Short mmCIF file of C-alpha atoms in Angstrom, two decimals:
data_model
loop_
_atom_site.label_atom_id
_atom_site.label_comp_id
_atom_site.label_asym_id
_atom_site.label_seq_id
_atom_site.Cartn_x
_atom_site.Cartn_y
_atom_site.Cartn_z
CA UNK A 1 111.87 -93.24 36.71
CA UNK A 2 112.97 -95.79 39.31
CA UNK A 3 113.77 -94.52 42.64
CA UNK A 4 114.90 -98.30 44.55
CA UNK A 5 118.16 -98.20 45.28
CA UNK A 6 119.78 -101.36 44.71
CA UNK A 7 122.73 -103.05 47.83
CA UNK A 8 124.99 -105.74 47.35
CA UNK A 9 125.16 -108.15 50.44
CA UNK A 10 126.74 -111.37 48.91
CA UNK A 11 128.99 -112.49 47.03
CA UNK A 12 130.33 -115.81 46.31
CA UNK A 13 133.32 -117.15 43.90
CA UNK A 14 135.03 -120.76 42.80
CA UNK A 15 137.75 -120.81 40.23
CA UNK A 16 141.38 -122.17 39.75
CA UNK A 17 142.70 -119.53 42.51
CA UNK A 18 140.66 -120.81 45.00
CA UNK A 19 137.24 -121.89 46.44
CA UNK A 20 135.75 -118.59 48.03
CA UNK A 21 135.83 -114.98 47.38
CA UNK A 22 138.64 -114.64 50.22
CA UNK A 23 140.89 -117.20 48.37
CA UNK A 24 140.70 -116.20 45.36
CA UNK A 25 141.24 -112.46 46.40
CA UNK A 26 144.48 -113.66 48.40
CA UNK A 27 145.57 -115.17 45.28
CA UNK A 28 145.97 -111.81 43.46
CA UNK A 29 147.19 -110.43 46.27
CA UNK A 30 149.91 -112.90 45.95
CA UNK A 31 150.22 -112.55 42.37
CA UNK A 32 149.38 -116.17 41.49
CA UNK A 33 147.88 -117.74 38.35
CA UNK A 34 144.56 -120.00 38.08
CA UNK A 35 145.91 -121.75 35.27
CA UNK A 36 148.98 -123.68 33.66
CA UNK A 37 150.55 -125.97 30.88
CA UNK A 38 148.16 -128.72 30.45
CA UNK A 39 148.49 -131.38 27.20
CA UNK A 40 145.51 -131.60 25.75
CA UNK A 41 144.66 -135.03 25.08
CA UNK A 42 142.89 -134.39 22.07
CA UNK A 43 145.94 -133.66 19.61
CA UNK A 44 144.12 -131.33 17.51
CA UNK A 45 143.45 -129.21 20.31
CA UNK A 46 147.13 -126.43 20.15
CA UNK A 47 146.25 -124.44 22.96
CA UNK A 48 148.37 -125.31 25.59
CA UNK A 49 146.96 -123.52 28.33
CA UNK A 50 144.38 -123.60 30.60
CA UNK A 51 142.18 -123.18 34.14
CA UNK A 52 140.93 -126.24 35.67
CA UNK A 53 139.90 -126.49 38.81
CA UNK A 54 141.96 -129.76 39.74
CA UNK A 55 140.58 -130.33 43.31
CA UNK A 56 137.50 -132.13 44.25
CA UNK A 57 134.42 -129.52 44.59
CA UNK A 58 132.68 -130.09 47.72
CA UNK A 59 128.75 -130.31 46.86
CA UNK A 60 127.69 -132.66 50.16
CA UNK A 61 125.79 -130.24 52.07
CA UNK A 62 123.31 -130.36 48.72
CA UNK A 63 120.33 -132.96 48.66
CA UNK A 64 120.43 -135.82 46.24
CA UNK A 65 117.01 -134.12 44.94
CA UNK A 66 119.61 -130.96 44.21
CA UNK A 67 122.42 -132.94 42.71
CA UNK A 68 121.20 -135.33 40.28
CA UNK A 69 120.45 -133.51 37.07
CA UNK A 70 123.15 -130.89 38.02
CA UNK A 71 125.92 -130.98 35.56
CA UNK A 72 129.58 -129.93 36.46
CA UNK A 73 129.13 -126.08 35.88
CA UNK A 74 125.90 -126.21 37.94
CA UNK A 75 127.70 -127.99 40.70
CA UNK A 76 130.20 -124.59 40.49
CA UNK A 77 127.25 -122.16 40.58
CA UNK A 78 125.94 -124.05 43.85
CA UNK A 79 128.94 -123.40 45.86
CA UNK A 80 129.28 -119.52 44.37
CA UNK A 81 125.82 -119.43 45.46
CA UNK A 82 125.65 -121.12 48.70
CA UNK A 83 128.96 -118.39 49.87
CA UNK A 84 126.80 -115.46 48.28
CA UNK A 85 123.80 -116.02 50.02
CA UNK A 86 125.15 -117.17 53.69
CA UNK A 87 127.44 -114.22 53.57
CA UNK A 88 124.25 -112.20 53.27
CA UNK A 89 121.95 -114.52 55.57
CA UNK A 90 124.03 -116.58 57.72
CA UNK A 91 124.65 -119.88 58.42
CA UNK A 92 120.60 -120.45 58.51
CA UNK A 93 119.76 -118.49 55.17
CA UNK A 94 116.53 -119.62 54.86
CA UNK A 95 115.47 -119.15 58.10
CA UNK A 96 116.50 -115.47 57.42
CA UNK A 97 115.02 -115.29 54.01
CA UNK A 98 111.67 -116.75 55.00
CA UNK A 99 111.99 -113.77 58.25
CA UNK A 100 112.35 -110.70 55.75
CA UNK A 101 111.19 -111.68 52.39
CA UNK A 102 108.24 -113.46 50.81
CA UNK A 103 109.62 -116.18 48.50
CA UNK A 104 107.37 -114.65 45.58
CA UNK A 105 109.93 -111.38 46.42
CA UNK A 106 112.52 -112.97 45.75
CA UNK A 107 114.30 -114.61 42.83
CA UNK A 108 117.26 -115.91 40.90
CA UNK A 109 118.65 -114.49 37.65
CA UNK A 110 121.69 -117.45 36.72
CA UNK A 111 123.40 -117.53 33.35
CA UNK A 112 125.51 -119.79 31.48
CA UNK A 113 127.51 -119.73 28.04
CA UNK A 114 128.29 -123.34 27.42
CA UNK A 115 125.69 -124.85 29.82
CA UNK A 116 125.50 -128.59 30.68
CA UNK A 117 127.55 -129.15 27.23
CA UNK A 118 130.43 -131.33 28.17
CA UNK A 119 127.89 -133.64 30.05
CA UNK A 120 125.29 -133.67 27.52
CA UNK A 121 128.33 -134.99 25.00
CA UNK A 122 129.19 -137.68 27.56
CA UNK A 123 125.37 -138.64 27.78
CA UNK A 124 125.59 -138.93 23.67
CA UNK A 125 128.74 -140.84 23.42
CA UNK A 126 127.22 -143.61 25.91
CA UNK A 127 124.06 -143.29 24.04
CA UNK A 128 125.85 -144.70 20.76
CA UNK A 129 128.04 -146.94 22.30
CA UNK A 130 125.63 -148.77 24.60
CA UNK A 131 122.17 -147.55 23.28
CA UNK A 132 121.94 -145.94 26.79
CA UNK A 133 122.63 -142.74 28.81
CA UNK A 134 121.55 -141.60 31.89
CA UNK A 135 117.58 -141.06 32.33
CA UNK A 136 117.83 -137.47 33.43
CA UNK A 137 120.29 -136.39 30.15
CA UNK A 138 117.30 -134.09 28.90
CA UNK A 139 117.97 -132.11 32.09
CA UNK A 140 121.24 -131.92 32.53
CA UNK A 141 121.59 -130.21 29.19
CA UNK A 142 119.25 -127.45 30.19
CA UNK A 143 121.59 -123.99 30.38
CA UNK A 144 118.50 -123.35 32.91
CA UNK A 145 119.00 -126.70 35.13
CA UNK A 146 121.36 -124.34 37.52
CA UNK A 147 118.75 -121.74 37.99
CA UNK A 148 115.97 -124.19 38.44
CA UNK A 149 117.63 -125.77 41.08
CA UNK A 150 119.02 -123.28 42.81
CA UNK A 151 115.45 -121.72 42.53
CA UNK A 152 114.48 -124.72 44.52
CA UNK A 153 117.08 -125.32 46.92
CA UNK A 154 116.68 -121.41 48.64
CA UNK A 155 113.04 -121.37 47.97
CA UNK A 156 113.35 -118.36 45.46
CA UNK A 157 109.63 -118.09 43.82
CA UNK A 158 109.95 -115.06 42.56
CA UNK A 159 111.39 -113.83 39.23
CA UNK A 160 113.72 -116.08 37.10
CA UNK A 161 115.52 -116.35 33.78
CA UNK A 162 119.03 -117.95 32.63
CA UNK A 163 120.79 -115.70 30.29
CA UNK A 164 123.17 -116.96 27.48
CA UNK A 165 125.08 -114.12 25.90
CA UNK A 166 128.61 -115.81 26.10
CA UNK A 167 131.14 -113.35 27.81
CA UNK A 168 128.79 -110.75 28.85
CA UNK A 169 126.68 -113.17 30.55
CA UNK A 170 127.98 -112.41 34.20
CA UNK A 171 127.14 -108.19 33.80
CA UNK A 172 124.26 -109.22 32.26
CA UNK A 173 122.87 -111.20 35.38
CA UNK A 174 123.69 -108.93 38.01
CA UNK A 175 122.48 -105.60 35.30
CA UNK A 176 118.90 -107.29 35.15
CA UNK A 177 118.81 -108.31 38.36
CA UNK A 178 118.95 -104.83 39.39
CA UNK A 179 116.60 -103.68 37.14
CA UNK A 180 113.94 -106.22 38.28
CA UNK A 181 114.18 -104.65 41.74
CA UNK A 182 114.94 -100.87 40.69
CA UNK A 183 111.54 -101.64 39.29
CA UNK A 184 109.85 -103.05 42.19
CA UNK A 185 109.31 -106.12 40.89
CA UNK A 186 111.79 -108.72 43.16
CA UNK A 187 113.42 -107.33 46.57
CA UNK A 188 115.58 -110.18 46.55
CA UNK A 189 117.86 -111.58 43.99
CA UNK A 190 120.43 -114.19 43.27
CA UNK A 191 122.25 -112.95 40.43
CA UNK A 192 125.13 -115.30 38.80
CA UNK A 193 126.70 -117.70 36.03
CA UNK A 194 128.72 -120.70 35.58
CA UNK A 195 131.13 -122.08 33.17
CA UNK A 196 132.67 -125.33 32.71
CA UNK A 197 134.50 -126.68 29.27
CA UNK A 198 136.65 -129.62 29.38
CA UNK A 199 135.50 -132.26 27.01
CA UNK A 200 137.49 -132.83 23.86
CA UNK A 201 135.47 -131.58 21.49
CA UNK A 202 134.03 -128.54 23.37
CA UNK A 203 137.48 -127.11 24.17
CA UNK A 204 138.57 -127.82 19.85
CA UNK A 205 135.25 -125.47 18.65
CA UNK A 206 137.31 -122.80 20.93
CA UNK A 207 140.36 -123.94 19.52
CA UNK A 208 139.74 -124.12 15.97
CA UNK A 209 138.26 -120.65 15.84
CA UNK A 210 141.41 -119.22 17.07
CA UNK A 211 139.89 -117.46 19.81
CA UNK A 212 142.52 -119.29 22.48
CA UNK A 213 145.69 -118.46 23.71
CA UNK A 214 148.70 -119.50 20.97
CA UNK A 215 151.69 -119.29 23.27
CA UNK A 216 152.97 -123.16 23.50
CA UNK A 217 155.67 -122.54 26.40
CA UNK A 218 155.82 -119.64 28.55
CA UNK A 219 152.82 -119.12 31.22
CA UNK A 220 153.28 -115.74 31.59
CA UNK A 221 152.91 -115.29 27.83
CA UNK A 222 149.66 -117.40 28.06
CA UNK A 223 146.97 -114.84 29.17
CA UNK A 224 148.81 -110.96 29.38
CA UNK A 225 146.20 -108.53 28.67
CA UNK A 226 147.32 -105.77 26.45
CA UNK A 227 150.82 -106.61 26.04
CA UNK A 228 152.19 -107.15 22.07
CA UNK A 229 153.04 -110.53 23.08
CA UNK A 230 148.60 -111.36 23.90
CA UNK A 231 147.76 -114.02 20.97
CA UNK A 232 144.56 -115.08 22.53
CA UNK A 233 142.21 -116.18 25.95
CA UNK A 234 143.05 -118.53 28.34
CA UNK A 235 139.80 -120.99 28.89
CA UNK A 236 139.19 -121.29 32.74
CA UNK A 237 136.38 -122.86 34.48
CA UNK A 238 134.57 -121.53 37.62
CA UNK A 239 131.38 -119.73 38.64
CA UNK A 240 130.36 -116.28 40.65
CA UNK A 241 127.80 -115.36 42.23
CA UNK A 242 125.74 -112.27 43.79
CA UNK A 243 122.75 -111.25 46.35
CA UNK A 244 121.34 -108.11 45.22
CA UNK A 245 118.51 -106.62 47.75
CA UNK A 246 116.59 -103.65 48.00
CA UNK A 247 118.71 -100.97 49.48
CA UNK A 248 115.74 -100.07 52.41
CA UNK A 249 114.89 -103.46 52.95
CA UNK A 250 118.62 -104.41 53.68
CA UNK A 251 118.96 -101.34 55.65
CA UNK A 252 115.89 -102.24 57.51
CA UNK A 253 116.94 -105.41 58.55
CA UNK A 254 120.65 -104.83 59.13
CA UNK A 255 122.23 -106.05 56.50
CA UNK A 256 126.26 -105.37 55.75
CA UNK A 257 126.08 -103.26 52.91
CA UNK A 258 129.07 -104.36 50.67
CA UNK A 259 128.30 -101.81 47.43
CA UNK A 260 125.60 -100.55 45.45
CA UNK A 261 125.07 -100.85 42.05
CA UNK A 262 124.13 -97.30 40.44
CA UNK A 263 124.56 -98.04 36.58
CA UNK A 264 123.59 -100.57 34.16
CA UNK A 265 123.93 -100.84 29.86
CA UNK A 266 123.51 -102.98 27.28
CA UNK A 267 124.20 -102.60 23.88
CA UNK A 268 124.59 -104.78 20.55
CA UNK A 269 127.16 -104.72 17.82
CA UNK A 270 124.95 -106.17 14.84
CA UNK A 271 128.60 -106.30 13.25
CA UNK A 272 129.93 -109.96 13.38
CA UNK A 273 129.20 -112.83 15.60
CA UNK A 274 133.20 -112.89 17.29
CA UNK A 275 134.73 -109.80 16.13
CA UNK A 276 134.20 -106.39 17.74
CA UNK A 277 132.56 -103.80 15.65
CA UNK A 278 135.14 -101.54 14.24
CA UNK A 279 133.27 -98.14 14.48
CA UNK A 280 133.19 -98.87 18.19
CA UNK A 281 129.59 -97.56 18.17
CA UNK A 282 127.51 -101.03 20.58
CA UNK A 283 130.53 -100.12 22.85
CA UNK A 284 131.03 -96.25 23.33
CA UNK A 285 127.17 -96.53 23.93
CA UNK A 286 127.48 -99.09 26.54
CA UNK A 287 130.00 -97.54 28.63
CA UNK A 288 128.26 -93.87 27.91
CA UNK A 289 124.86 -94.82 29.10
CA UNK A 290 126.08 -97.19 32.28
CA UNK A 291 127.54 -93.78 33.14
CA UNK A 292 124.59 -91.58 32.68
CA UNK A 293 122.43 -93.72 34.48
CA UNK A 294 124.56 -93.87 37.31
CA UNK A 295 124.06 -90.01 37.45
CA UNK A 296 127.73 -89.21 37.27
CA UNK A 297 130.02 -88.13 34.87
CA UNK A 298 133.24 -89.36 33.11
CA UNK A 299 135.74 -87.81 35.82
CA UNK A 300 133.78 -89.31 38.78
CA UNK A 301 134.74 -93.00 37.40
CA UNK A 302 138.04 -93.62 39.65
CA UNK A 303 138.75 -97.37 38.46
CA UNK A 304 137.99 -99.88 35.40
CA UNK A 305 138.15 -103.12 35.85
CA UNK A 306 138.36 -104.04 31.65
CA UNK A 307 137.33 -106.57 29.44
CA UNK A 308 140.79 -107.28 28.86
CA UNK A 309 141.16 -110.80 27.08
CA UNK A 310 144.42 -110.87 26.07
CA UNK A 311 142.83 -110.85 22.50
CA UNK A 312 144.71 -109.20 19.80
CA UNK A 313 141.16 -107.76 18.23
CA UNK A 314 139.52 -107.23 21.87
CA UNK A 315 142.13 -105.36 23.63
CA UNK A 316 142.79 -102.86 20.86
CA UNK A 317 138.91 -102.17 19.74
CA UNK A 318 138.70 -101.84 23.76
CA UNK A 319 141.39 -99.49 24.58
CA UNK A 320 140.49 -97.19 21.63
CA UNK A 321 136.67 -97.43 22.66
CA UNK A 322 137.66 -96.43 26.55
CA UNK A 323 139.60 -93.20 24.93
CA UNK A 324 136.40 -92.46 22.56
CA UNK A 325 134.54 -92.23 25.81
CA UNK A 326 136.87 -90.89 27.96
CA UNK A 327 138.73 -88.36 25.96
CA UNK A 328 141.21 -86.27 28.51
CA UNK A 329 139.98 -88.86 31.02
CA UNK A 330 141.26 -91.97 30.00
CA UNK A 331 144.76 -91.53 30.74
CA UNK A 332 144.09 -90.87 33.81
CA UNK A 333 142.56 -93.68 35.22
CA UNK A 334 144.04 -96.69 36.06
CA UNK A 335 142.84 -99.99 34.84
CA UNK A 336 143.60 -103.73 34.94
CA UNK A 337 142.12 -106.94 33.51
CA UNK A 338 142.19 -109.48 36.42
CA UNK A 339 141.55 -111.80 33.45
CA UNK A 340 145.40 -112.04 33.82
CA UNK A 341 145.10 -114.12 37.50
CA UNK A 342 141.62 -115.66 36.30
CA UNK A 343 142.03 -116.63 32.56
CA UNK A 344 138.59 -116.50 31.22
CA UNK A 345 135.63 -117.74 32.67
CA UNK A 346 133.58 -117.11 29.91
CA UNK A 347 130.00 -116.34 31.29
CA UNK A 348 131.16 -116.02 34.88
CA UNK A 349 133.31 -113.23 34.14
CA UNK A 350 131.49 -109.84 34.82
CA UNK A 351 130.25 -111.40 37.98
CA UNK A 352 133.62 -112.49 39.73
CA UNK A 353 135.04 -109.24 38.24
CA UNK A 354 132.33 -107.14 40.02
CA UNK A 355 133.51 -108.70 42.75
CA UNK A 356 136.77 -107.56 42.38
CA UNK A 357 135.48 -104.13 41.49
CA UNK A 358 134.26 -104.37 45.03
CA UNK A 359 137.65 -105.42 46.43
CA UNK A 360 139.36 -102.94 44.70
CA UNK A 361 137.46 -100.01 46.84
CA UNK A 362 137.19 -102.30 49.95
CA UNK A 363 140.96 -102.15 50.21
CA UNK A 364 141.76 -98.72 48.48
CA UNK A 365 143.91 -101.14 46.06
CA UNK A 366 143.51 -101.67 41.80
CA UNK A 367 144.65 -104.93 41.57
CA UNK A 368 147.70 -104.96 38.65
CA UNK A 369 147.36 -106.91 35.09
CA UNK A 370 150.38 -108.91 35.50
CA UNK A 371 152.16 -110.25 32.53
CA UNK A 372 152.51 -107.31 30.68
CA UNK A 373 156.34 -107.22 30.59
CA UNK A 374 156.17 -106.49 26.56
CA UNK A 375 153.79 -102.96 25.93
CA UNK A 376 152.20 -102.42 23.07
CA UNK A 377 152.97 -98.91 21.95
CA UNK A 378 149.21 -98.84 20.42
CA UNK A 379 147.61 -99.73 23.88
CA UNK A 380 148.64 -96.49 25.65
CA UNK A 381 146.41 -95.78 28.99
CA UNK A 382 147.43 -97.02 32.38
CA UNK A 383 146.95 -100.55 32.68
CA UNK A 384 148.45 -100.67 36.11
CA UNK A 385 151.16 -103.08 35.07
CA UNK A 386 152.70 -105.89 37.08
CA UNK A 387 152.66 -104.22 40.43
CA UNK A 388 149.29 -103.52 42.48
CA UNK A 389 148.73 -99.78 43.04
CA UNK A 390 147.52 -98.51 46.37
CA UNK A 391 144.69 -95.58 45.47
CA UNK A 392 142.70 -93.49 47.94
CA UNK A 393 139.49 -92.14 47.60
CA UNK A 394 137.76 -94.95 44.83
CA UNK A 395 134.17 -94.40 45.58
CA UNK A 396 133.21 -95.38 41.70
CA UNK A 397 133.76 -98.12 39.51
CA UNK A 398 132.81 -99.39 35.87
CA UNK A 399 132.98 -103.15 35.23
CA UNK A 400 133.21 -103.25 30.92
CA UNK A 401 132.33 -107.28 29.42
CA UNK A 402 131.96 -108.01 25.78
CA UNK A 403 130.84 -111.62 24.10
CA UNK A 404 130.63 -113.22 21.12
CA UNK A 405 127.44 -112.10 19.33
CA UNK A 406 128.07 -108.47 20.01
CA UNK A 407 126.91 -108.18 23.26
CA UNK A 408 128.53 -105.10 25.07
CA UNK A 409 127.42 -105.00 29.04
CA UNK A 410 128.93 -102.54 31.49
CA UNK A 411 128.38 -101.88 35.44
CA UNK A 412 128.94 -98.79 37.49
CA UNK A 413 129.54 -99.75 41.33
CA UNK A 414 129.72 -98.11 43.86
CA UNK A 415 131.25 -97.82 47.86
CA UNK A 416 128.30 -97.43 49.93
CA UNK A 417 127.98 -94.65 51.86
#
């Protein structure tokens, strides 16, 4: 058995909402929405809303070694990244990386869904037009340019891999990244993901699956997790980001502790490559064994912090799985999808919504899923409606993401003590 315990000391987030963790989090305070009515100019594309992050990201402080085979969603993961790791080592990181950890102890675990695919088309469409496209396209393409780089810009020789397991990416990053050092094998890690879709065609293979939200007029109708009126995800761009340490080495050197992660599953469908399974088994597994691991039991879980797509399939395969597990239990404890702030940021999702996770028992407060004005009878557990709920005493929570391919992740966080 393992016996490293495993601190949070970082965290970093850009989105719609805002450009740091403390933005963003104001933002649902506030109630506000990272994303709106936005014409599509390809006219095939229906869906009528989405998340874009409309100001200019600010990647200066980066080198020109950093920046130029970074694509758009790699330029995202920087800044996530750069937040995470200063809030953990300062304004100098390295200075304090190099101080307390070998760089072969420490390492970078950064995921993607999508990747460098909106600038690899662009490098394609110049190709045919003008027989040319820029020299570093092969790069840029790479769904591991972000973790390459970043490897390079903090120094971070130890361990590394890019996951790609769509919307489970994000739980996925930060769950292996604390294995790695549970295990002994990294003391340091960067755990994250990125996501950015805006090209034409990228945002019509969504589209044309009818995975994205239908609603053509009303914003509030757009993205509202398990409400009757949900007809599909809101696509949102933005990345998240995490530094995971070795609890006695960040108690040694005097780290703020922001969480611990106790729990960690994985587990597969092997039922359809977007649908949910319908015997609910990849999921009740998940959820059971994140638990177990975590060495607690179902009534020590004071907070879930869902899936919650505002998918007709996913939020009623999702509720139903949460009461399989749960039994007497699941009415009891309240849950949101912050999906309903966020939209979806596809691999980035189980990251900035462990982040939440750790909000939510920084400030005693579950965070509401707004938009859900129209219940659906079916979908009967406490989904903290519309109005943020102040709760005492949350000392445990379980982060739930699902993808496409069947990939069911699930986290169990917890306040540090």
């Amino acid at each position: 058995m393992y016996k490293n315990r495993v601190a949070i000391t970082g965290y970093g987030a850009i989105c719609p909402l805002g450009n740091s963790v403390p933005e963003i989090w104001k933002s649902i305070i506030e109630y506000r929405l990272g994303y709106a009515k936005y014409t599509h100019p390809n006219k095939s594309v229906t869906a009528k809303f989405f998340g874009r992050i409309e100001q200019p990201i600010n990647v200066s402080k980066f080198s020109k070694k950093i920046l130029k085979s970074m694509p758009r969603f790699g330029r995202l993961g920087l800044i996530a990244a750069d937040e995470a790791i200063e809030m953990a080592f300062g304004q100098e990181p390295l200075a304090t990386l190099d101080e307390f950890y070998d760089p072969f102890d420490r390492g970078i675990i950064f995921g993607t869904g999508w990747g460098g695919e909106d600038t690899s088309i662009a490098n394609n469409n110049s190709y045919i037009k003008y027989g040319v496209a820029s020299p570093v396209a092969n790069l840029e393409c790479m769904p591991s340019v972000g973790t390459g780089l970043m490897s390079i810009n903090w120094n971070l020789r130890g361990y590394q891999n890019t996951p790609v397991a769509a919307c489970a990416t994000g739980n996925i990053a930060i769950g292996d990244a604390y294995e790695i050092i549970r295990s002994g094998r990294a003391k340091m890690m960067l755990a994250g993901a990125a996501e950015s879709v805006l090209d034409d065609y990228n945002v019509w293979t969504l589209d044309v699956l009818g995975a994205l939200s239908k609603e053509q007029n009303d914003v509030e109708k757009a993205c509202c997790p398990f409400s009757a009126d949900r007809s599909g995800f809101v696509l949102t761009e933005g990345s998240a980001a995490m530094v995971l340490e070795n609890m006695e080495d960040a108690v040694r050197r005097g780290a703020n502790i922001l969480g611990e992660i106790t729990g960690y599953a994985n587990y597969s469908d092997a039922y359809d490559i977007t649908a949910p399974a319908v015997d609910l088994k990849g999921r009740i597994m998940t959820i059971e064994k994140a638990i177990e691991r975590a060495q607690l039991k179902n009534n020590d879980i004071h907070y879930i912090n869902a899936h919650g797509t505002s998918t007709p399939l996913n939020d009623a395969n999702e509720t139903q799985a949460i009461k399989e597990v749960f039994q007497e239990d699941a009415k009891r404890i309240p849950i949101s999808s912050t999906k309903s702030y966020t939209g979806h940021l596809v691999s980035a999702s189980g990251i900035i919504e462990s982040i939440f996770c750790l909000k939510t028992m920084e400030g005693d407060m579950v965070p509401a899923t707004v938009n859900l004005k129209t219940p659906d009878e079916k979908l009967d557990l406490d989904f903290t409606p519309n109005e943020h709920r102040t709760v005492k005493g949350i000392e445990n929570v379980l982060n739930i993401n699902y993808g496409f391919g069947g990939c069911n992740s699930a986290l169990v966080l917890r306040r540090y003590k």
